[in-house]
Coordinates of C-alpha atoms and ligand atoms in Angstrom, one line a residue:
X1 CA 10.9 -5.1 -30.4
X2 CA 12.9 -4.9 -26.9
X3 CA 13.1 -1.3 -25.9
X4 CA 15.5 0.3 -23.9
X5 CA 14.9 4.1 -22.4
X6 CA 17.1 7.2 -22.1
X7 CA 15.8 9.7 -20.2
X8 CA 17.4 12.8 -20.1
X9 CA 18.1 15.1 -16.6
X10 CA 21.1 16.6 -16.4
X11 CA 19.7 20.1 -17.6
X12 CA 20.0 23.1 -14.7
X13 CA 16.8 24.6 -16.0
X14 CA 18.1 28.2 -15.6
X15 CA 14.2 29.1 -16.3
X16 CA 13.0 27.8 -13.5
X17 CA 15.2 30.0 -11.1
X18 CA 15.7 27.5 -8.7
X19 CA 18.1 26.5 -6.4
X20 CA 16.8 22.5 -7.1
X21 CA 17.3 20.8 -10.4
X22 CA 14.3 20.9 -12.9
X23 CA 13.4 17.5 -13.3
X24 CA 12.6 16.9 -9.5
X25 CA 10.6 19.6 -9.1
X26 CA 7.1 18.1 -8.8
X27 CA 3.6 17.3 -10.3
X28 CA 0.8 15.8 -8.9
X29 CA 2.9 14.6 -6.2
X30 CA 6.1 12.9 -8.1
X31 CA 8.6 14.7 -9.7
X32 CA 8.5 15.1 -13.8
X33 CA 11.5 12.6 -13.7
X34 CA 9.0 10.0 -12.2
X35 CA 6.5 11.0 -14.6
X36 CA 8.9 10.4 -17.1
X37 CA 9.8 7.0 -15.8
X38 CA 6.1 6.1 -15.4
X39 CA 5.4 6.4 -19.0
X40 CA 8.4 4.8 -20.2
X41 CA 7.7 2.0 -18.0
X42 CA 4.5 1.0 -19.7
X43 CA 7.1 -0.4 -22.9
X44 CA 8.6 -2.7 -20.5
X45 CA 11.9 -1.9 -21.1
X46 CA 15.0 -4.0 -20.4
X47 CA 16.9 -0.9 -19.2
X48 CA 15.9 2.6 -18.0
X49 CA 18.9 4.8 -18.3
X50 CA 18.8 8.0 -17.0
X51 CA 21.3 11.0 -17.4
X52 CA 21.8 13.1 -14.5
X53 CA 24.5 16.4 -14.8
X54 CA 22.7 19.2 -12.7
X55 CA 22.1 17.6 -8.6
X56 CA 23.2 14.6 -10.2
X57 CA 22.9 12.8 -6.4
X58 CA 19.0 14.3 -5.8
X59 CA 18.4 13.1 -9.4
X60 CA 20.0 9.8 -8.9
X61 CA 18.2 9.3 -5.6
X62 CA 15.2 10.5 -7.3
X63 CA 15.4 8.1 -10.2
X64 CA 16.2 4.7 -8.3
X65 CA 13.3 5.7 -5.4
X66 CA 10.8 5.4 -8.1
X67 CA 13.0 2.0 -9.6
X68 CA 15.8 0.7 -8.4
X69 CA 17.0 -1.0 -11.2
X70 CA 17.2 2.7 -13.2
X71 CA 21.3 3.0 -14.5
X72 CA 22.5 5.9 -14.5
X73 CA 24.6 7.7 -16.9
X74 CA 26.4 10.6 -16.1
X75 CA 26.6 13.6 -17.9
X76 CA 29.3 16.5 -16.2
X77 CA 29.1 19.1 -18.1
X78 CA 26.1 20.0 -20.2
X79 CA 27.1 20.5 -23.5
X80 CA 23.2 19.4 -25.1
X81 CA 20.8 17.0 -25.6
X82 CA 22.9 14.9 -28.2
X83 CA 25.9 15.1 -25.6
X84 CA 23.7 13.6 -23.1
X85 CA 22.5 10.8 -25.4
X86 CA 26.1 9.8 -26.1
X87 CA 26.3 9.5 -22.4
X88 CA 24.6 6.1 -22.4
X89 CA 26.5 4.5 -24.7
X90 CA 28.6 2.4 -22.6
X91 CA 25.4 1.3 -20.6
X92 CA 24.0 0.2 -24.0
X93 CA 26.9 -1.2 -26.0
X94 CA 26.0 -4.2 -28.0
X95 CA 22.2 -4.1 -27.3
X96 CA 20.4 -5.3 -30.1
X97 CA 17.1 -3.4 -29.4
X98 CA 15.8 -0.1 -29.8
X99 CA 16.0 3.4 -27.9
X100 CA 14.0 5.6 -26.9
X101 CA 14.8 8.7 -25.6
X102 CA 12.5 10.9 -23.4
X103 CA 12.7 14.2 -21.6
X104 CA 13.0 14.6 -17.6
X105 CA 11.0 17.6 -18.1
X106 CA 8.5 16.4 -20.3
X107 CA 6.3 14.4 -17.9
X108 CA 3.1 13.7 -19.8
X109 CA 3.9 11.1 -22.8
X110 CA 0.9 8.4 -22.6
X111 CA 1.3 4.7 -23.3
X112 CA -0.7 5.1 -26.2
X113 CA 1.4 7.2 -28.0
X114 CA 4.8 5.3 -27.3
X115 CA 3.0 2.0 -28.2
X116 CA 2.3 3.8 -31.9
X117 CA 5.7 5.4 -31.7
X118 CA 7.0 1.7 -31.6
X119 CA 4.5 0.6 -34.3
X120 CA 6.1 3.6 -37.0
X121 CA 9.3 2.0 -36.2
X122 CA 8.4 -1.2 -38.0
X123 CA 8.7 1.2 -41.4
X124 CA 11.5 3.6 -40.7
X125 CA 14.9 3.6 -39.2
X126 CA 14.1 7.2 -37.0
X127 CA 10.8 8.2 -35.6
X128 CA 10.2 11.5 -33.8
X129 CA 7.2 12.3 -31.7
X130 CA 5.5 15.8 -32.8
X131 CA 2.5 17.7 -31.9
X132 CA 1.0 20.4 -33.4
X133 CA 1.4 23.2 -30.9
X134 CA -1.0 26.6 -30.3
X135 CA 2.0 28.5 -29.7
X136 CA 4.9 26.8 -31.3
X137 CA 7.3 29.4 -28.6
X138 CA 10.5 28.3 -28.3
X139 CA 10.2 24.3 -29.5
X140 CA 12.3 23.0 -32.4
X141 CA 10.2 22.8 -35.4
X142 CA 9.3 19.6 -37.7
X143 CA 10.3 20.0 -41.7
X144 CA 8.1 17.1 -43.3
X145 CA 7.8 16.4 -47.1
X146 CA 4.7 13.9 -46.8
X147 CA 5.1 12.0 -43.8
X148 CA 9.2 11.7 -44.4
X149 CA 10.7 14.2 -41.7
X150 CA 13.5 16.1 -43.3
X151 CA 15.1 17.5 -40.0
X152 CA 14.5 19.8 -36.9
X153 CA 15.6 23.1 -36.7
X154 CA 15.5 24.4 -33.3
X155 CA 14.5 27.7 -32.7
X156 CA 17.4 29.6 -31.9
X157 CA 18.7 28.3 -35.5
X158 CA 15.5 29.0 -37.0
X159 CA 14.8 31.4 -39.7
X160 CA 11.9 33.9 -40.4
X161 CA 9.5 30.9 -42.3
X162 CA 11.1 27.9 -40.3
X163 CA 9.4 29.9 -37.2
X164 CA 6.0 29.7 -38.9
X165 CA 6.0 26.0 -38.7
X166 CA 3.5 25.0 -35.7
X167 CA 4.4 20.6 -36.2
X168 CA 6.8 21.1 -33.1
X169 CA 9.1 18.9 -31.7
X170 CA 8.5 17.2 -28.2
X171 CA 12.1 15.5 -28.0
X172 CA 10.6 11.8 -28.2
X173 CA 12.7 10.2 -30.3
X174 CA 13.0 5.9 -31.1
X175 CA 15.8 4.2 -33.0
X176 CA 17.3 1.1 -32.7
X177 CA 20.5 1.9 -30.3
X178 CA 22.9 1.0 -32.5
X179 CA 21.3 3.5 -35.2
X180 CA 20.9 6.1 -32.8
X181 CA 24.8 6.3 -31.1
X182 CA 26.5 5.7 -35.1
X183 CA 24.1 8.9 -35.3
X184 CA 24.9 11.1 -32.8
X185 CA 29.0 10.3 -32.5
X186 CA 28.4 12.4 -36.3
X187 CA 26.5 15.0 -34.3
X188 CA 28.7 18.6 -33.9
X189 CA 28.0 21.6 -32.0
X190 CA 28.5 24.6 -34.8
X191 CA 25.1 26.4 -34.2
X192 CA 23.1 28.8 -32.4
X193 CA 23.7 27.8 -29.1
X194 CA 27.2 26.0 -28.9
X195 CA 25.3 22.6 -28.3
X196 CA 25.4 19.1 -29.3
X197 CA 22.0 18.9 -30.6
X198 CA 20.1 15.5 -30.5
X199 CA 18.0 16.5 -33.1
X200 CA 20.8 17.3 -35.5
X201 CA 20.6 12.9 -36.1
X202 CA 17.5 13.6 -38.4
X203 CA 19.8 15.9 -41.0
X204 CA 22.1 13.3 -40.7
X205 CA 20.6 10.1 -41.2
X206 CA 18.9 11.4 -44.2
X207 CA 22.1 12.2 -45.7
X208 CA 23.0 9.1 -44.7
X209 CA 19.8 7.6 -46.7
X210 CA 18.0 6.2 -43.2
X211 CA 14.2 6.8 -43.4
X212 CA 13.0 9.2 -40.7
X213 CA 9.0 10.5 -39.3
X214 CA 7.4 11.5 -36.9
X215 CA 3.9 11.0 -35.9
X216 CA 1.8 13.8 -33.9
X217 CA 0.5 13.3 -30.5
X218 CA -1.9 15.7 -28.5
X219 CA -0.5 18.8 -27.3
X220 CA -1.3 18.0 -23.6
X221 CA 1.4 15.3 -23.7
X222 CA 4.2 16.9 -24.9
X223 CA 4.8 20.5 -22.7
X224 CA 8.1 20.7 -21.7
X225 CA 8.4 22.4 -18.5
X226 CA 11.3 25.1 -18.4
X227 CA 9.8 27.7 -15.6
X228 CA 7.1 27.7 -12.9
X229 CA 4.3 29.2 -15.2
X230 CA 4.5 26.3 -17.1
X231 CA 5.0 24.0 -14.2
X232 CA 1.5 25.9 -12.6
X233 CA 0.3 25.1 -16.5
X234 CA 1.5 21.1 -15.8
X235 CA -0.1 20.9 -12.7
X236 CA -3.8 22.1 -13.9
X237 CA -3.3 19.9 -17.0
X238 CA -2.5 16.8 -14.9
X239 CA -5.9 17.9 -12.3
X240 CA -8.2 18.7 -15.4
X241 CA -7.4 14.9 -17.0
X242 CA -7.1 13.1 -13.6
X243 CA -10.8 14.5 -12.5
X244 CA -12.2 13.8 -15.8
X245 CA -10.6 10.1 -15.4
X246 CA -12.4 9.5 -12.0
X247 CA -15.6 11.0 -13.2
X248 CA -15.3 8.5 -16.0
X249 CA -14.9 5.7 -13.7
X250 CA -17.5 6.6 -11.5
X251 CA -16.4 8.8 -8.5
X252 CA -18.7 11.1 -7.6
X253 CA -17.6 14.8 -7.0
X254 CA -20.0 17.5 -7.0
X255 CA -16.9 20.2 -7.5
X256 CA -14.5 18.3 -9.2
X257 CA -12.6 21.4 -10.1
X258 CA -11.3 22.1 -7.0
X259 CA -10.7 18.3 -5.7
X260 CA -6.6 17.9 -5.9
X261 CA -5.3 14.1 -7.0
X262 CA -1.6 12.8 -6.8
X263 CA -0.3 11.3 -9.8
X264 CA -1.6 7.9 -8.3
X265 CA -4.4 8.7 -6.5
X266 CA -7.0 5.5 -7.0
X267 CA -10.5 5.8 -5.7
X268 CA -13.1 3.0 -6.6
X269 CA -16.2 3.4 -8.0
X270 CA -19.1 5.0 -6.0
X271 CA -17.0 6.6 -3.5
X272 CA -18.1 10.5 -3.5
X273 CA -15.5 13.0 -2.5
X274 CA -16.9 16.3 -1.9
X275 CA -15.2 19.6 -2.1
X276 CA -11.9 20.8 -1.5
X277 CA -10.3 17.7 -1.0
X278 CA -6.3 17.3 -1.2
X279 CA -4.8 13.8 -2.2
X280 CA -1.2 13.7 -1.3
X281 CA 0.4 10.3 -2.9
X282 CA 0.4 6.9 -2.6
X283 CA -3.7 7.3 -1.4
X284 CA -6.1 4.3 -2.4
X285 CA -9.9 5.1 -1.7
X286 CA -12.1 1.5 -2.3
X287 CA -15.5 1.6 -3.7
X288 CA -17.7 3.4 -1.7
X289 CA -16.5 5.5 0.5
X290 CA -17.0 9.0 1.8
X291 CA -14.6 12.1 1.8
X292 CA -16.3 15.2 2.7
X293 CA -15.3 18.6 2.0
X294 CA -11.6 20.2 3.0
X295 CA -9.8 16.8 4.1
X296 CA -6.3 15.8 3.3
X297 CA -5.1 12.6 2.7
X298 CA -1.7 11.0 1.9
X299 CA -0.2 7.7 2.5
X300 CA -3.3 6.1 3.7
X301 CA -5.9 3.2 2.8
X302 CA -9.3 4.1 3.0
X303 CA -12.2 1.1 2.9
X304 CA -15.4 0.8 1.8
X305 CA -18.4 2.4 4.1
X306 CA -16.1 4.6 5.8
X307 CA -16.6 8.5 5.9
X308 CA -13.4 10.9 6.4
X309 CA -14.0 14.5 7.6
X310 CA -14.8 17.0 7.1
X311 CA -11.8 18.8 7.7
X312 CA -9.9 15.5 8.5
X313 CA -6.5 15.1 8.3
X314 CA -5.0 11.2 7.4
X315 CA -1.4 10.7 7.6
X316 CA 0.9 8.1 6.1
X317 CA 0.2 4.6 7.7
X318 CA -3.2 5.4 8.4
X319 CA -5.3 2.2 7.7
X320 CA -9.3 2.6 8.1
X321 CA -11.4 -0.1 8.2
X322 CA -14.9 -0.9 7.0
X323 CA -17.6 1.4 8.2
X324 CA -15.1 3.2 10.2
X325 CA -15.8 7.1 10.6
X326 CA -13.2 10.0 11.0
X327 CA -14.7 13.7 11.7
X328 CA -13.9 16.7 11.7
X329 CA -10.5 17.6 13.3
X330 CA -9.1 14.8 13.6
X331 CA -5.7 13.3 12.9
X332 CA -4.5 9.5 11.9
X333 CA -0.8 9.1 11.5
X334 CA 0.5 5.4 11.4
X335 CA -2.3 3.6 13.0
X336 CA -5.0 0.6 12.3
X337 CA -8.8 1.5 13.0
X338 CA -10.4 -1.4 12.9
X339 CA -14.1 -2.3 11.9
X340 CA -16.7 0.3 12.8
X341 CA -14.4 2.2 15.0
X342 CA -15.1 5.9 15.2
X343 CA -13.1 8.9 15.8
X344 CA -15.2 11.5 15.4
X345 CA -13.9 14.7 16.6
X346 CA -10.9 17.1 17.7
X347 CA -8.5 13.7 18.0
X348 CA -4.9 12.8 17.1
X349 CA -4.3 9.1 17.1
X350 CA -0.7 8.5 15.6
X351 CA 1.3 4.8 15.9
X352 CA -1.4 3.0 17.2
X353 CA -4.5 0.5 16.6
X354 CA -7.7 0.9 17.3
X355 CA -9.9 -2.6 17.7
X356 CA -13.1 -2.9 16.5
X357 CA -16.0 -0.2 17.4
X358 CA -14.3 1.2 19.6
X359 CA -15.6 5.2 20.3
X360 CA -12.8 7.8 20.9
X361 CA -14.3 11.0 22.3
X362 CA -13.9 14.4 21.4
X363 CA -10.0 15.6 22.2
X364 CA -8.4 12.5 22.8
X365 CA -4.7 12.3 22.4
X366 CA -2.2 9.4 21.9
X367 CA 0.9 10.8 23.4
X368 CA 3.2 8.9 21.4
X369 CA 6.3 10.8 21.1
X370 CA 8.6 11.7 24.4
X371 CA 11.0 14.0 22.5
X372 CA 13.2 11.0 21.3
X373 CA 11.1 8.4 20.4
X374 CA 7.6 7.4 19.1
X375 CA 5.8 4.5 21.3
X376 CA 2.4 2.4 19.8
X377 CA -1.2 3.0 21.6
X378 CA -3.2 -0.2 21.8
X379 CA -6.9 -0.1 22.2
X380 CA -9.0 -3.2 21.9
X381 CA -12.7 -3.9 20.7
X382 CA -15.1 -2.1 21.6
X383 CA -13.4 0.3 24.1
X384 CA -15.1 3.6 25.3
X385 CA -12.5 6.4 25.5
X386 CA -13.7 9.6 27.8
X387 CA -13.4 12.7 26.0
X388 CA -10.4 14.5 26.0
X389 CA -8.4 11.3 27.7
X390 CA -4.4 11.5 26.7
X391 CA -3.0 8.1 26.3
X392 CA 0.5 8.2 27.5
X393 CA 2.4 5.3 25.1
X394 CA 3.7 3.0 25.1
X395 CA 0.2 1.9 26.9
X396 CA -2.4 -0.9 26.1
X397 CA -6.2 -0.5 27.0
X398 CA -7.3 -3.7 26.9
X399 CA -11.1 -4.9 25.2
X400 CA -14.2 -3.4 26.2
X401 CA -12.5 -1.8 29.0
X402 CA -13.4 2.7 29.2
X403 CA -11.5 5.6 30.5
X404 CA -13.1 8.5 32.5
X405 CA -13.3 11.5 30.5
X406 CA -10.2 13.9 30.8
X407 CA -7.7 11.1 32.2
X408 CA -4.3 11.1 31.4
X409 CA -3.4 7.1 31.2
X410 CA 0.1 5.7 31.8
X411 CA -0.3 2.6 33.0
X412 CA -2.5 -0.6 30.8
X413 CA -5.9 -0.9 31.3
X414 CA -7.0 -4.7 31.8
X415 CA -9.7 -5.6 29.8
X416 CA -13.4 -4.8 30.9
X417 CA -11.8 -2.6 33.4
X418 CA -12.8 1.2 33.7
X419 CA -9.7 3.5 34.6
X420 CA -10.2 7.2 36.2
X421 CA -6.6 9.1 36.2
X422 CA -7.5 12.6 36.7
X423 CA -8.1 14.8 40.3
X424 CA -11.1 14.4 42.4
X425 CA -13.6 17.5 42.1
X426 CA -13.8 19.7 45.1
X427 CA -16.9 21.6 44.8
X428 CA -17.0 24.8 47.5
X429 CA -20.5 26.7 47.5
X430 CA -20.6 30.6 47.2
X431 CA -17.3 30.6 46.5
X432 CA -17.6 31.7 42.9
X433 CA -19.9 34.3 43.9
X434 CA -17.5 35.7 46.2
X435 CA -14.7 36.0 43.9
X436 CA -16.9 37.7 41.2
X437 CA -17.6 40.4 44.2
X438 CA -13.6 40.7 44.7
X439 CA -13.0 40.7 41.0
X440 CA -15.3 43.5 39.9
X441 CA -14.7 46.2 43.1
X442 CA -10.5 45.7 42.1
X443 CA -11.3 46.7 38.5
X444 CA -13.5 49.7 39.4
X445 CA -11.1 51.2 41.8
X446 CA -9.0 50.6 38.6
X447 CA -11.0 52.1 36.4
X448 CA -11.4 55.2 39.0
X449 CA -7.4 55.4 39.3
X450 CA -7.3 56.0 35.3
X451 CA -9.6 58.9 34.8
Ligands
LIG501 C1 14.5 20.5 -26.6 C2 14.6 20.2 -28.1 C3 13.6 20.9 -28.9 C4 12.2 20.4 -28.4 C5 12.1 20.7 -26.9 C6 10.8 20.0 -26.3 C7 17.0 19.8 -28.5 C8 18.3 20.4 -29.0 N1 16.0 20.6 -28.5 O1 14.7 21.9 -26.4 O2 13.7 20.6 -30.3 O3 11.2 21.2 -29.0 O4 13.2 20.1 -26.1 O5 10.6 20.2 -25.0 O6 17.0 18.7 -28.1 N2 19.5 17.9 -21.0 C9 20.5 17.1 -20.6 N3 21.8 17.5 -20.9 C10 22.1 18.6 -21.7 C11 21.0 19.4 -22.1 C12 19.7 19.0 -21.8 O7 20.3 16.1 -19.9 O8 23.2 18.8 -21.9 C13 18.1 17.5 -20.7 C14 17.4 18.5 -19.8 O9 17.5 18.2 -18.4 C15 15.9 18.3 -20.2 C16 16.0 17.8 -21.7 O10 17.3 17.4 -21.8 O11 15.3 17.3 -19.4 C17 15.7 18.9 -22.7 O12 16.7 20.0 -22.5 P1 16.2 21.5 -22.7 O13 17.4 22.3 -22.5 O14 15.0 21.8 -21.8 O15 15.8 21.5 -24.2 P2 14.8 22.6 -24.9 O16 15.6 23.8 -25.2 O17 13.6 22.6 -24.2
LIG502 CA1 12.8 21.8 -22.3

């Protein structure tokens, strides 16, 4: 069945007491909005609406960053979740498929469970995803007979025994589009909380002798996030199934509980990533590598044979290599480092490339920015960098060429050349000891002067 989504994201999210709208604050990396989108992707659908009220430009910008074929309905004045459906009407007059409508600020709805929400659709008109929930709190609650859902009565509208009920609902909802707007154009607002409530449609389309169900899903999928302790809840739930996901595929951690993934973090099999690592997104680790303890990466590409840290930092744009090695202390922003090249301690090497093998010692610097803009450091194969040597870009050191320890390069260094850029030692003897002398009788009469 072609599938269209509607997710809703115009909600201010009073509960988060924030001066940002709800559904970009983030998880993992992305925020619940892209979660949101992610999972809905995996139906293919033929459009991705989304309804943005509340920072309706962040939200927007948000939306068509993650896809930039996402439409966007908008929604100015919040008047509920039923309200915002009706929203993407117009965007979805005369579609012949279905609907499905997810949450901004319910980021965790798997594949799975939309491709069997899809499935009950083949035998009813109206299918509602539910979970059974610990504590049912504030979520609307499921009234089945059998497996026919009779309607959801939200909690603020709930009585005493309604409350009881723990088959809650998570706000998923599929119906063929046309079904679902005839629906909620019927919907009204005379409750609780002076909203147009999407769920009202179940009441209605019984009346209206449509069949309606739901089927449960896990728990884990379906928190909605309204405030930050449920957002901190998110966040570990996300870190507990990611880290169980790359033990499954054969990372090896040896502290897996404090490692930290983004919402795409891939590492292949074999690699080991020791303890206290950080993954910002958009981070791919291939098979066999090595991140050691307290390094943080984000933006970066990281190939087999290569060990990171520890306490390394890689930047977006940073590309390593086979076999390459990063230690501890040292930063790659936007730069190549090529086969077997080694950067091993107390180094930032931003917008440049490194050719292959080449050794940077300890405190080396490429000076790429001059207050305005950013210039590239070239180094070729098998170059020999003196520690602590600043590399003043734009500036090319050409292949197998060194630098004396402690220069400061500005101009290219030819290939095979060696280039010394720092002050001649003068060497006087005695002098030291004759300062010491100097030093030491001033601070005693000093020290005399005080008592
Ligand atoms: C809603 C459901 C409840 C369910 C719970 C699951 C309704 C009436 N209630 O309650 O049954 O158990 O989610 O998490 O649907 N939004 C808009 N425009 C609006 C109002 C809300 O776009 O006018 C968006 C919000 O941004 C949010 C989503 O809809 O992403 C849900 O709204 P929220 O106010 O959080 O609903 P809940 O009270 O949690
Ligand atoms: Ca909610």
């Amino acid at each position: 069945m072609p599938t269209s989504l509607i997710i809703l994201a115009a909600g201010q999210g009073t509960r988060m007491n924030s001066d940002q709208p709800k559904v970009l604050h983030r998880v993992a990396g992305a925020p619940m909005l892209v979660h949101a989108m992610r999972a809905g992707a995996a139906l293919d659908p033929d459009h991705t609406i989304v309804v943005t009220g509340h920072g309706a430009d962040a939200v927007e910008h948000a939306a068509k960053e993650y896809d930039e074929t996402a439409k966007i309905a908008h929604q100015a004045e919040q008047l509920g979740t039923g309200h915002a459906v009706a929203q993407a009407a117009p965007l979805l007059e005369g579609y012949a498929g279905d609907a499905i409508v997810l949450y901004g600020d319910t980021p965790f709805v798997s594949e799975d469970t939309l491709a069997r929400m899809a499935e009950a659709r083949h035998s009813h008109d109206l299918v509602v995803l539910g979970f059974e929930a610990a504590d049912p709190g504030r979520y609307g609650r499921l009234k089945m007979s059998g497996e026919r859902l009779e309607k959801i009565v939200e909690f603020k509208d709930a009585d005493e025994a309604t409350r009881t009920i723990t088959f809650c609902n998570s706000g998923v909802i599929a119906a063929s589009a046309a079904t679902l707007f005839d629906l909620i154009a019927a919907v009204g607002n005379d409750n609780a909380a002076g909203e147009y409530y999407l769920t009202d449609i179940v009441e209605i389309a019984r009346a209206r002798g449509l069949s309606a169900t739901a089927i449960a899903c896990d728990e884990a999928e379906t928190m909605g996030i309204n405030s930050r302790p449920e957002l901190a809840r998110a966040e570990a739930a996300f870190q507990t199934r990611k880290r169980a996901a790359m033990l499954e595929d054969g990372v090896t951690m040896p502290a897996p509980e404090t490692v930290h993934f983004a919402y795409d973090t891939y590492v292949g099999r074999d690699s080991i990533i020791e303890q206290n690592v950080v993954f910002g997104p958009d981070v791919t680790i291939e098979s066999g590598a090595h991140i050691r303890a307290f390094s943080h990466l984000e933006g970066c590409h990281v190939s087999r044979g290569a060990v990171v840290g520890p306490y390394a930092r890689l930047r977006p744009g940073a590309e390593l290599a086979e076999d390459t090695r990063i230690g501890n202390f040292v930063e790659v922003k936007n730069a190549l480092i090529a086969e077997g090249a080694k950067v091993n301690h107390l180094s930032y090497i931003g917008d440049a490339s490194l050719g292959e093998r080449a050794n940077i010692g300890a405190g080396t610097i490429t000076c790429n920015y001059d207050g305005v803009m950013k210039h590239r450091t070239t180094i070729g194969a098998r170059v020999f960098v003196g520690s602590n040597t600043m590399l003043v870009a734009p500036v090319t050191v050409g292949d197998d060429a060194m630098t004396a320890s402690g220069s400061v390069i500005t101009q290219d260094v030819p290939e095979g050349a060696m280039a010394v850029a720092r002050a001649r030692q003068i060497t006087k003897p005695g002098l030291a000891r004759k300062l010491f002398e100097m030093l030491r009788r001033k601070k005693n009469q000093q020290d005399q002067g005080a008592v």
